[in-house]
Amino acid sequence: MKKAESKVARIENRYIKDTATMKKTRNRRRVALFRRLALMAVIFAVVGGLLTITYTKQVLTLKEKKAKQVQVDKKMVAMKDEEESLNDQIKKLHNDEYIAKLARSEYYLSKDGEIIFNIPEENSKQKE
């Protein structure tokens, strides 16, 4: 069906023009407001995403560094034990009797008229 053509003429006066202008202005402002809100939402989403990514990277880096710190702490404890044993050995090496005993056992040195026999120890075999 065709629209019935209205035979009523539209009145063109100041009030109707002002009302139409205000409606157009409101519509433009509403569109601008929605655009601004959409832009703000996109900006907040991007900033929030970047903050989340940065936080996640920092947490992963922190976990890696803590794991590395645990390894370094274990290594430090092992090195302190080694240092203590080396310091003990240094103290022992200042003793002439220990040096003589060490030279006899490792280098098979002997005193005059002394014969060295190399006998395997049973205790060391049982420990293995």
CSV table of N, CA, C and O in Angstrom, one decimal:
chain,number,residue,atom,x,y,z
A,1,MET,N,0.8,-1.2,0.0
A,1,MET,CA,0.0,0.0,0.0
A,1,MET,C,0.9,1.2,0.0
A,1,MET,O,1.9,1.3,0.7
A,2,LYS,N,0.4,2.1,-0.7
A,2,LYS,CA,1.1,3.4,-0.8
A,2,LYS,C,0.7,4.3,0.4
A,2,LYS,O,-0.4,4.2,0.9
A,3,LYS,N,1.7,5.0,0.8
A,3,LYS,CA,1.4,5.9,1.9
A,3,LYS,C,0.4,7.0,1.4
A,3,LYS,O,0.5,7.5,0.3
A,4,ALA,N,-0.5,7.3,2.3
A,4,ALA,CA,-1.4,8.3,1.9
A,4,ALA,C,-0.7,9.6,2.0
A,4,ALA,O,-0.1,10.0,3.0
A,5,GLU,N,-0.9,10.3,0.9
A,5,GLU,CA,-0.2,11.6,0.9
A,5,GLU,C,-1.0,12.6,1.7
A,5,GLU,O,-2.2,12.7,1.6
A,6,SER,N,-0.3,13.2,2.6
A,6,SER,CA,-1.0,14.1,3.5
A,6,SER,C,-1.1,15.4,2.8
A,6,SER,O,-0.2,16.0,2.2
A,7,LYS,N,-2.3,15.9,3.0
A,7,LYS,CA,-2.6,17.2,2.4
A,7,LYS,C,-2.4,18.4,3.3
A,7,LYS,O,-2.7,19.5,3.0
A,8,VAL,N,-1.9,17.9,4.5
A,8,VAL,CA,-1.7,18.9,5.6
A,8,VAL,C,-0.3,19.5,5.3
A,8,VAL,O,0.7,18.8,5.3
A,9,ALA,N,-0.2,20.8,5.3
A,9,ALA,CA,1.1,21.4,5.1
A,9,ALA,C,1.8,21.6,6.4
A,9,ALA,O,1.2,21.8,7.4
A,10,ARG,N,3.1,21.5,6.3
A,10,ARG,CA,3.9,21.6,7.5
A,10,ARG,C,4.1,23.1,7.8
A,10,ARG,O,4.5,23.9,6.9
A,11,ILE,N,4.0,23.4,9.1
A,11,ILE,CA,4.2,24.8,9.4
A,11,ILE,C,5.7,25.0,9.7
A,11,ILE,O,6.3,24.3,10.4
A,12,GLU,N,6.1,26.0,9.0
A,12,GLU,CA,7.5,26.4,9.2
A,12,GLU,C,7.6,27.7,10.0
A,12,GLU,O,7.4,28.8,9.6
A,13,ASN,N,7.8,27.4,11.3
A,13,ASN,CA,8.0,28.6,12.2
A,13,ASN,C,9.3,28.4,13.0
A,13,ASN,O,10.0,27.4,13.0
A,14,ARG,N,9.6,29.4,13.8
A,14,ARG,CA,10.8,29.4,14.6
A,14,ARG,C,10.9,28.2,15.6
A,14,ARG,O,11.9,27.6,15.7
A,15,TYR,N,9.8,27.9,16.3
A,15,TYR,CA,9.8,26.9,17.3
A,15,TYR,C,10.1,25.5,16.6
A,15,TYR,O,10.9,24.8,17.2
A,16,ILE,N,9.5,25.2,15.5
A,16,ILE,CA,9.8,23.9,14.8
A,16,ILE,C,11.2,23.9,14.4
A,16,ILE,O,11.9,22.8,14.5
A,17,LYS,N,11.7,24.9,13.8
A,17,LYS,CA,13.1,25.0,13.4
A,17,LYS,C,14.1,24.8,14.6
A,17,LYS,O,15.1,24.0,14.5
A,18,ASP,N,13.8,25.5,15.7
A,18,ASP,CA,14.7,25.3,16.8
A,18,ASP,C,14.6,23.9,17.4
A,18,ASP,O,15.6,23.4,17.8
A,19,THR,N,13.4,23.3,17.4
A,19,THR,CA,13.3,22.0,17.9
A,19,THR,C,14.0,21.0,17.0
A,19,THR,O,14.7,20.1,17.5
A,20,ALA,N,13.9,21.1,15.7
A,20,ALA,CA,14.7,20.3,14.8
A,20,ALA,C,16.2,20.4,15.0
A,20,ALA,O,17.0,19.5,15.0
A,21,THR,N,16.6,21.7,15.1
A,21,THR,CA,18.0,21.9,15.3
A,21,THR,C,18.5,21.3,16.6
A,21,THR,O,19.6,20.7,16.7
A,22,MET,N,17.7,21.4,17.7
A,22,MET,CA,18.1,20.8,19.0
A,22,MET,C,18.2,19.3,18.9
A,22,MET,O,19.0,18.6,19.5
A,23,LYS,N,17.2,18.7,18.1
A,23,LYS,CA,17.3,17.2,18.0
A,23,LYS,C,18.6,16.8,17.2
A,23,LYS,O,19.2,15.8,17.6
A,24,LYS,N,18.9,17.5,16.2
A,24,LYS,CA,20.1,17.2,15.4
A,24,LYS,C,21.3,17.4,16.3
A,24,LYS,O,22.3,16.5,16.3
A,25,THR,N,21.4,18.4,17.1
A,25,THR,CA,22.5,18.7,18.0
A,25,THR,C,22.6,17.6,19.0
A,25,THR,O,23.7,17.0,19.3
A,26,ARG,N,21.4,17.2,19.6
A,26,ARG,CA,21.4,16.1,20.6
A,26,ARG,C,21.9,14.8,20.0
A,26,ARG,O,22.7,14.0,20.6
A,27,ASN,N,21.5,14.5,18.8
A,27,ASN,CA,21.9,13.3,18.1
A,27,ASN,C,23.4,13.3,17.8
A,27,ASN,O,24.1,12.3,18.0
A,28,ARG,N,23.9,14.5,17.4
A,28,ARG,CA,25.4,14.6,17.1
A,28,ARG,C,26.2,14.4,18.4
A,28,ARG,O,27.2,13.7,18.4
A,29,ARG,N,25.7,15.0,19.5
A,29,ARG,CA,26.3,14.9,20.8
A,29,ARG,C,26.3,13.4,21.3
A,29,ARG,O,27.3,12.9,21.8
A,30,ARG,N,25.2,12.8,21.1
A,30,ARG,CA,25.0,11.4,21.5
A,30,ARG,C,26.0,10.5,20.7
A,30,ARG,O,26.7,9.7,21.3
A,31,VAL,N,26.1,10.7,19.4
A,31,VAL,CA,27.1,9.9,18.6
A,31,VAL,C,28.5,10.2,19.0
A,31,VAL,O,29.3,9.3,19.2
A,32,ALA,N,28.8,11.5,19.3
A,32,ALA,CA,30.1,11.9,19.7
A,32,ALA,C,30.4,11.2,21.1
A,32,ALA,O,31.6,10.7,21.3
A,33,LEU,N,29.4,11.2,22.0
A,33,LEU,CA,29.6,10.6,23.3
A,33,LEU,C,29.9,9.1,23.1
A,33,LEU,O,30.8,8.6,23.8
A,34,PHE,N,29.1,8.4,22.3
A,34,PHE,CA,29.4,7.0,22.1
A,34,PHE,C,30.8,6.7,21.5
A,34,PHE,O,31.5,5.8,21.9
A,35,ARG,N,31.2,7.6,20.6
A,35,ARG,CA,32.5,7.4,20.0
A,35,ARG,C,33.6,7.6,21.1
A,35,ARG,O,34.6,6.9,21.1
A,36,ARG,N,33.4,8.7,21.9
A,36,ARG,CA,34.4,8.9,23.0
A,36,ARG,C,34.5,7.8,23.9
A,36,ARG,O,35.5,7.3,24.4
A,37,LEU,N,33.3,7.3,24.3
A,37,LEU,CA,33.2,6.1,25.2
A,37,LEU,C,33.9,4.9,24.6
A,37,LEU,O,34.6,4.1,25.3
A,38,ALA,N,33.6,4.6,23.3
A,38,ALA,CA,34.3,3.5,22.7
A,38,ALA,C,35.8,3.7,22.6
A,38,ALA,O,36.5,2.7,22.9
A,39,LEU,N,36.2,4.9,22.3
A,39,LEU,CA,37.7,5.1,22.3
A,39,LEU,C,38.3,4.9,23.7
A,39,LEU,O,39.4,4.3,23.8
A,40,MET,N,37.6,5.4,24.7
A,40,MET,CA,38.1,5.3,26.1
A,40,MET,C,38.2,3.8,26.4
A,40,MET,O,39.1,3.3,27.1
A,41,ALA,N,37.1,3.0,26.0
A,41,ALA,CA,37.1,1.6,26.3
A,41,ALA,C,38.3,0.9,25.7
A,41,ALA,O,38.9,0.0,26.3
A,42,VAL,N,38.5,1.3,24.4
A,42,VAL,CA,39.7,0.6,23.7
A,42,VAL,C,41.0,1.0,24.4
A,42,VAL,O,41.8,0.1,24.6
A,43,ILE,N,41.1,2.3,24.8
A,43,ILE,CA,42.4,2.7,25.4
A,43,ILE,C,42.5,1.9,26.8
A,43,ILE,O,43.6,1.4,27.1
A,44,PHE,N,41.5,1.8,27.6
A,44,PHE,CA,41.5,1.1,28.8
A,44,PHE,C,41.8,-0.4,28.6
A,44,PHE,O,42.6,-1.0,29.3
A,45,ALA,N,41.3,-0.9,27.6
A,45,ALA,CA,41.5,-2.4,27.3
A,45,ALA,C,43.0,-2.6,26.9
A,45,ALA,O,43.7,-3.5,27.3
A,46,VAL,N,43.5,-1.7,26.1
A,46,VAL,CA,45.0,-1.8,25.6
A,46,VAL,C,45.9,-1.6,26.8
A,46,VAL,O,46.8,-2.4,27.1
A,47,VAL,N,45.6,-0.6,27.6
A,47,VAL,CA,46.5,-0.3,28.8
A,47,VAL,C,46.3,-1.5,29.8
A,47,VAL,O,47.3,-2.0,30.4
A,48,GLY,N,45.1,-2.0,30.0
A,48,GLY,CA,44.9,-3.1,30.9
A,48,GLY,C,45.7,-4.4,30.4
A,48,GLY,O,46.3,-5.1,31.2
A,49,GLY,N,45.6,-4.6,29.1
A,49,GLY,CA,46.3,-5.7,28.5
A,49,GLY,C,47.8,-5.6,28.7
A,49,GLY,O,48.5,-6.6,29.0
A,50,LEU,N,48.3,-4.4,28.4
A,50,LEU,CA,49.8,-4.2,28.6
A,50,LEU,C,50.2,-4.4,30.0
A,50,LEU,O,51.3,-5.0,30.3
A,51,LEU,N,49.4,-3.9,31.0
A,51,LEU,CA,49.7,-4.1,32.4
A,51,LEU,C,49.7,-5.5,32.7
A,51,LEU,O,50.6,-6.0,33.5
A,52,THR,N,48.7,-6.3,32.2
A,52,THR,CA,48.7,-7.7,32.5
A,52,THR,C,49.9,-8.4,31.9
A,52,THR,O,50.5,-9.3,32.6
A,53,ILE,N,50.2,-8.1,30.7
A,53,ILE,CA,51.4,-8.8,30.1
A,53,ILE,C,52.7,-8.4,30.9
A,53,ILE,O,53.5,-9.3,31.2
A,54,THR,N,52.8,-7.2,31.3
A,54,THR,CA,54.0,-6.8,32.0
A,54,THR,C,54.1,-7.5,33.4
A,54,THR,O,55.1,-8.0,33.8
A,55,TYR,N,53.0,-7.6,34.0
A,55,TYR,CA,52.9,-8.3,35.3
A,55,TYR,C,53.2,-9.7,35.2
A,55,TYR,O,54.0,-10.3,36.0
A,56,THR,N,52.7,-10.4,34.2
A,56,THR,CA,53.0,-11.8,33.9
A,56,THR,C,54.4,-12.0,33.7
A,56,THR,O,55.0,-13.0,34.2
A,57,LYS,N,55.0,-11.2,32.8
A,57,LYS,CA,56.5,-11.3,32.5
A,57,LYS,C,57.3,-11.1,33.8
A,57,LYS,O,58.3,-11.9,34.0
A,58,GLN,N,56.9,-10.2,34.6
A,58,GLN,CA,57.7,-9.9,35.9
A,58,GLN,C,57.6,-11.1,36.8
A,58,GLN,O,58.5,-11.5,37.5
A,59,VAL,N,56.4,-11.7,36.9
A,59,VAL,CA,56.2,-12.9,37.8
A,59,VAL,C,57.0,-14.0,37.3
A,59,VAL,O,57.7,-14.7,38.1
A,60,LEU,N,57.1,-14.3,36.0
A,60,LEU,CA,57.9,-15.4,35.4
A,60,LEU,C,59.4,-15.1,35.7
A,60,LEU,O,60.1,-16.0,36.0
A,61,THR,N,59.8,-13.9,35.5
A,61,THR,CA,61.2,-13.5,35.7
A,61,THR,C,61.5,-13.7,37.2
A,61,THR,O,62.6,-14.2,37.5
A,62,LEU,N,60.6,-13.3,38.1
A,62,LEU,CA,60.9,-13.5,39.5
A,62,LEU,C,61.0,-15.0,39.9
A,62,LEU,O,61.9,-15.4,40.6
A,63,LYS,N,60.1,-15.8,39.3
A,63,LYS,CA,60.2,-17.3,39.5
A,63,LYS,C,61.6,-17.8,39.1
A,63,LYS,O,62.2,-18.6,39.8
A,64,GLU,N,62.0,-17.4,37.9
A,64,GLU,CA,63.3,-17.9,37.3
A,64,GLU,C,64.4,-17.4,38.2
A,64,GLU,O,65.3,-18.2,38.5
A,65,LYS,N,64.4,-16.2,38.7
A,65,LYS,CA,65.5,-15.7,39.5
A,65,LYS,C,65.5,-16.4,40.9
A,65,LYS,O,66.5,-16.7,41.5
A,66,LYS,N,64.3,-16.7,41.4
A,66,LYS,CA,64.3,-17.5,42.7
A,66,LYS,C,64.8,-18.9,42.5
A,66,LYS,O,65.6,-19.3,43.4
A,67,ALA,N,64.5,-19.5,41.4
A,67,ALA,CA,65.0,-20.8,41.1
A,67,ALA,C,66.6,-20.8,41.0
A,67,ALA,O,67.3,-21.6,41.5
A,68,LYS,N,67.0,-19.7,40.3
A,68,LYS,CA,68.5,-19.6,40.1
A,68,LYS,C,69.1,-19.3,41.5
A,68,LYS,O,70.2,-19.8,41.8
A,69,GLN,N,68.5,-18.5,42.4
A,69,GLN,CA,69.0,-18.2,43.7
A,69,GLN,C,69.1,-19.5,44.5
A,69,GLN,O,70.1,-19.7,45.2
A,70,VAL,N,68.1,-20.4,44.4
A,70,VAL,CA,68.2,-21.6,45.1
A,70,VAL,C,69.4,-22.4,44.7
A,70,VAL,O,70.2,-23.0,45.5
A,71,GLN,N,69.6,-22.5,43.4
A,71,GLN,CA,70.8,-23.2,42.8
A,71,GLN,C,72.1,-22.6,43.3
A,71,GLN,O,73.0,-23.3,43.7
A,72,VAL,N,72.2,-21.3,43.3
A,72,VAL,CA,73.4,-20.6,43.7
A,72,VAL,C,73.6,-20.8,45.2
A,72,VAL,O,74.7,-21.0,45.6
A,73,ASP,N,72.5,-20.8,46.0
A,73,ASP,CA,72.7,-21.1,47.4
A,73,ASP,C,73.2,-22.5,47.7
A,73,ASP,O,74.1,-22.7,48.5
A,74,LYS,N,72.7,-23.4,46.9
A,74,LYS,CA,73.2,-24.8,47.1
A,74,LYS,C,74.7,-24.9,46.7
A,74,LYS,O,75.5,-25.5,47.4
A,75,LYS,N,75.0,-24.2,45.6
A,75,LYS,CA,76.4,-24.2,45.2
A,75,LYS,C,77.3,-23.5,46.2
A,75,LYS,O,78.4,-23.9,46.5
A,76,MET,N,76.8,-22.4,46.9
A,76,MET,CA,77.5,-21.7,47.9
A,76,MET,C,77.8,-22.6,49.1
A,76,MET,O,78.9,-22.6,49.6
A,77,VAL,N,76.8,-23.3,49.5
A,77,VAL,CA,76.9,-24.3,50.6
A,77,VAL,C,78.0,-25.3,50.3
A,77,VAL,O,78.9,-25.6,51.1
A,78,ALA,N,77.9,-25.8,49.1
A,78,ALA,CA,78.9,-26.8,48.7
A,78,ALA,C,80.3,-26.2,48.7
A,78,ALA,O,81.3,-26.9,49.1
A,79,MET,N,80.4,-25.0,48.2
A,79,MET,CA,81.8,-24.3,48.2
A,79,MET,C,82.3,-24.0,49.6
A,79,MET,O,83.5,-24.1,49.8
A,80,LYS,N,81.3,-23.7,50.5
A,80,LYS,CA,81.8,-23.4,51.9
A,80,LYS,C,82.3,-24.7,52.5
A,80,LYS,O,83.3,-24.7,53.2
A,81,ASP,N,81.6,-25.8,52.2
A,81,ASP,CA,82.1,-27.1,52.7
A,81,ASP,C,83.4,-27.4,52.2
A,81,ASP,O,84.3,-27.9,52.9
A,82,GLU,N,83.6,-27.2,50.9
A,82,GLU,CA,84.9,-27.4,50.2
A,82,GLU,C,86.0,-26.5,50.8
A,82,GLU,O,87.1,-26.9,51.1
A,83,GLU,N,85.6,-25.3,51.1
A,83,GLU,CA,86.6,-24.3,51.7
A,83,GLU,C,87.0,-24.8,53.1
A,83,GLU,O,88.2,-24.8,53.5
A,84,GLU,N,86.0,-25.3,53.9
A,84,GLU,CA,86.4,-25.8,55.2
A,84,GLU,C,87.3,-27.0,55.1
A,84,GLU,O,88.3,-27.1,55.9
A,85,SER,N,87.0,-27.9,54.2
A,85,SER,CA,87.9,-29.1,54.0
A,85,SER,C,89.3,-28.7,53.6
A,85,SER,O,90.3,-29.2,54.0
A,86,LEU,N,89.4,-27.7,52.7
A,86,LEU,CA,90.7,-27.2,52.2
A,86,LEU,C,91.4,-26.5,53.4
A,86,LEU,O,92.7,-26.6,53.5
A,87,ASN,N,90.7,-25.7,54.2
A,87,ASN,CA,91.4,-25.1,55.3
A,87,ASN,C,91.9,-26.1,56.3
A,87,ASN,O,93.0,-26.0,56.9
A,88,ASP,N,91.1,-27.2,56.5
A,88,ASP,CA,91.5,-28.3,57.4
A,88,ASP,C,92.8,-28.9,56.8
A,88,ASP,O,93.7,-29.2,57.6
A,89,GLN,N,92.8,-29.1,55.5
A,89,GLN,CA,94.0,-29.8,54.9
A,89,GLN,C,95.2,-28.8,55.0
A,89,GLN,O,96.3,-29.3,55.2
A,90,ILE,N,95.0,-27.5,54.9
A,90,ILE,CA,96.1,-26.6,55.0
A,90,ILE,C,96.6,-26.7,56.4
A,90,ILE,O,97.9,-26.7,56.6
A,91,LYS,N,95.8,-26.7,57.4
A,91,LYS,CA,96.2,-26.9,58.8
A,91,LYS,C,97.0,-28.2,59.0
A,91,LYS,O,98.0,-28.2,59.7
A,92,LYS,N,96.5,-29.2,58.4
A,92,LYS,CA,97.2,-30.5,58.5
A,92,LYS,C,98.6,-30.5,57.8
A,92,LYS,O,99.5,-31.1,58.3
A,93,LEU,N,98.6,-29.8,56.7
A,93,LEU,CA,99.9,-29.7,56.0
A,93,LEU,C,101.0,-28.9,56.7
A,93,LEU,O,102.2,-29.0,56.4
A,94,HIS,N,100.6,-28.2,57.7
A,94,HIS,CA,101.6,-27.5,58.5
A,94,HIS,C,102.2,-28.4,59.5
A,94,HIS,O,103.3,-28.1,60.1
A,95,ASN,N,101.7,-29.6,59.7
A,95,ASN,CA,102.2,-30.6,60.6
A,95,ASN,C,103.1,-31.5,59.9
A,95,ASN,O,102.8,-32.2,58.9
A,96,ASP,N,104.4,-31.6,60.4
A,96,ASP,CA,105.4,-32.4,59.7
A,96,ASP,C,105.1,-33.9,59.7
A,96,ASP,O,105.3,-34.6,58.8
A,97,GLU,N,104.5,-34.4,60.8
A,97,GLU,CA,104.1,-35.8,60.9
A,97,GLU,C,103.1,-36.2,59.8
A,97,GLU,O,103.1,-37.2,59.2
A,98,TYR,N,102.1,-35.3,59.6
A,98,TYR,CA,101.1,-35.6,58.6
A,98,TYR,C,101.7,-35.6,57.2
A,98,TYR,O,101.3,-36.4,56.3
A,99,ILE,N,102.6,-34.7,56.9
A,99,ILE,CA,103.3,-34.6,55.6
A,99,ILE,C,104.0,-35.9,55.4
A,99,ILE,O,104.0,-36.5,54.3
A,100,ALA,N,104.7,-36.4,56.4
A,100,ALA,CA,105.5,-37.6,56.3
A,100,ALA,C,104.5,-38.8,56.0
A,100,ALA,O,104.8,-39.6,55.1
A,101,LYS,N,103.5,-38.9,56.7
A,101,LYS,CA,102.5,-39.9,56.5
A,101,LYS,C,101.9,-39.9,55.1
A,101,LYS,O,101.7,-40.9,54.4
A,102,LEU,N,101.6,-38.7,54.7
A,102,LEU,CA,101.0,-38.5,53.3
A,102,LEU,C,102.0,-38.9,52.2
A,102,LEU,O,101.6,-39.6,51.3
A,103,ALA,N,103.2,-38.5,52.4
A,103,ALA,CA,104.3,-38.9,51.4
A,103,ALA,C,104.5,-40.4,51.4
A,103,ALA,O,104.6,-41.0,50.3
A,104,ARG,N,104.4,-41.0,52.5
A,104,ARG,CA,104.5,-42.5,52.5
A,104,ARG,C,103.4,-43.2,51.9
A,104,ARG,O,103.5,-44.2,51.1
A,105,SER,N,102.1,-42.7,52.1
A,105,SER,CA,101.0,-43.4,51.6
A,105,SER,C,100.7,-43.1,50.1
A,105,SER,O,100.4,-44.0,49.4
A,106,GLU,N,101.0,-41.9,49.6
A,106,GLU,CA,100.7,-41.6,48.2
A,106,GLU,C,101.9,-41.8,47.3
A,106,GLU,O,101.7,-42.2,46.2
A,107,TYR,N,103.0,-41.5,47.8
A,107,TYR,CA,104.2,-41.6,46.9
A,107,TYR,C,105.1,-42.8,47.2
A,107,TYR,O,106.2,-42.9,46.6
A,108,TYR,N,104.7,-43.6,48.1
A,108,TYR,CA,105.5,-44.8,48.5
A,108,TYR,C,106.9,-44.5,48.9
A,108,TYR,O,107.9,-45.2,48.6
A,109,LEU,N,107.1,-43.4,49.6
A,109,LEU,CA,108.4,-43.0,50.2
A,109,LEU,C,108.6,-43.8,51.5
A,109,LEU,O,107.7,-44.0,52.2
A,110,SER,N,109.9,-44.0,51.8
A,110,SER,CA,110.1,-44.8,53.0
A,110,SER,C,111.4,-44.2,53.7
A,110,SER,O,112.2,-43.5,53.1
A,111,LYS,N,111.5,-44.6,54.9
A,111,LYS,CA,112.7,-44.3,55.7
A,111,LYS,C,113.8,-45.3,55.3
A,111,LYS,O,113.6,-46.3,54.6
A,112,ASP,N,115.0,-45.0,55.7
A,112,ASP,CA,116.1,-45.9,55.5
A,112,ASP,C,115.9,-47.3,56.1
A,112,ASP,O,115.6,-47.3,57.3
A,113,GLY,N,116.0,-48.3,55.3
A,113,GLY,CA,115.9,-49.7,55.8
A,113,GLY,C,114.4,-50.1,56.0
A,113,GLY,O,114.1,-51.2,56.5
A,114,GLU,N,113.4,-49.3,55.5
A,114,GLU,CA,112.0,-49.6,55.7
A,114,GLU,C,111.5,-50.2,54.3
A,114,GLU,O,111.9,-49.7,53.3
A,115,ILE,N,110.7,-51.3,54.4
A,115,ILE,CA,110.1,-51.9,53.2
A,115,ILE,C,108.6,-51.6,53.2
A,115,ILE,O,108.0,-51.8,54.2
A,116,ILE,N,108.1,-51.2,52.1
A,116,ILE,CA,106.7,-50.9,52.0
A,116,ILE,C,106.0,-52.0,51.3
A,116,ILE,O,106.3,-52.5,50.2
A,117,PHE,N,104.9,-52.5,51.9
A,117,PHE,CA,104.0,-53.5,51.3
A,117,PHE,C,102.6,-52.8,51.1
A,117,PHE,O,102.1,-52.2,52.0
A,118,ASN,N,102.1,-53.0,49.9
A,118,ASN,CA,100.8,-52.4,49.6
A,118,ASN,C,99.7,-53.5,49.7
A,118,ASN,O,99.6,-54.4,49.0
A,119,ILE,N,99.0,-53.4,50.8
A,119,ILE,CA,97.9,-54.4,51.1
A,119,ILE,C,96.6,-53.7,50.9
A,119,ILE,O,96.3,-52.7,51.6
A,120,PRO,N,95.7,-54.3,50.1
A,120,PRO,CA,94.4,-53.7,49.9
A,120,PRO,C,93.6,-53.8,51.2
A,120,PRO,O,93.6,-54.9,51.9
A,121,GLU,N,92.8,-52.8,51.5
A,121,GLU,CA,92.0,-52.8,52.8
A,121,GLU,C,90.7,-53.4,52.5
A,121,GLU,O,90.0,-53.2,51.5
A,122,GLU,N,90.2,-54.3,53.4
A,122,GLU,CA,88.9,-55.0,53.2
A,122,GLU,C,87.8,-54.0,53.5
A,122,GLU,O,86.7,-54.1,53.0
A,123,ASN,N,88.0,-53.1,54.4
A,123,ASN,CA,87.0,-52.1,54.8
A,123,ASN,C,86.5,-51.3,53.6
A,123,ASN,O,85.3,-51.0,53.4
A,124,SER,N,87.5,-50.9,52.7
A,124,SER,CA,87.1,-50.1,51.6
A,124,SER,C,86.3,-50.9,50.5
A,124,SER,O,85.5,-50.3,49.9
A,125,LYS,N,86.6,-52.2,50.4
A,125,LYS,CA,85.8,-53.0,49.5
A,125,LYS,C,84.4,-53.2,50.0
A,125,LYS,O,83.5,-53.2,49.2
A,126,GLN,N,84.3,-53.4,51.3
A,126,GLN,CA,82.9,-53.6,51.8
A,126,GLN,C,82.1,-52.3,51.7
A,126,GLN,O,80.9,-52.4,51.5
A,127,LYS,N,82.7,-51.2,51.9
A,127,LYS,CA,82.0,-49.9,51.7
A,127,LYS,C,81.5,-49.7,50.3
A,127,LYS,O,80.4,-49.1,50.1
A,128,GLU,N,82.2,-50.1,49.3
A,128,GLU,CA,81.8,-49.9,47.9
A,128,GLU,C,80.7,-50.8,47.6
A,128,GLU,O,79.8,-50.6,47.0
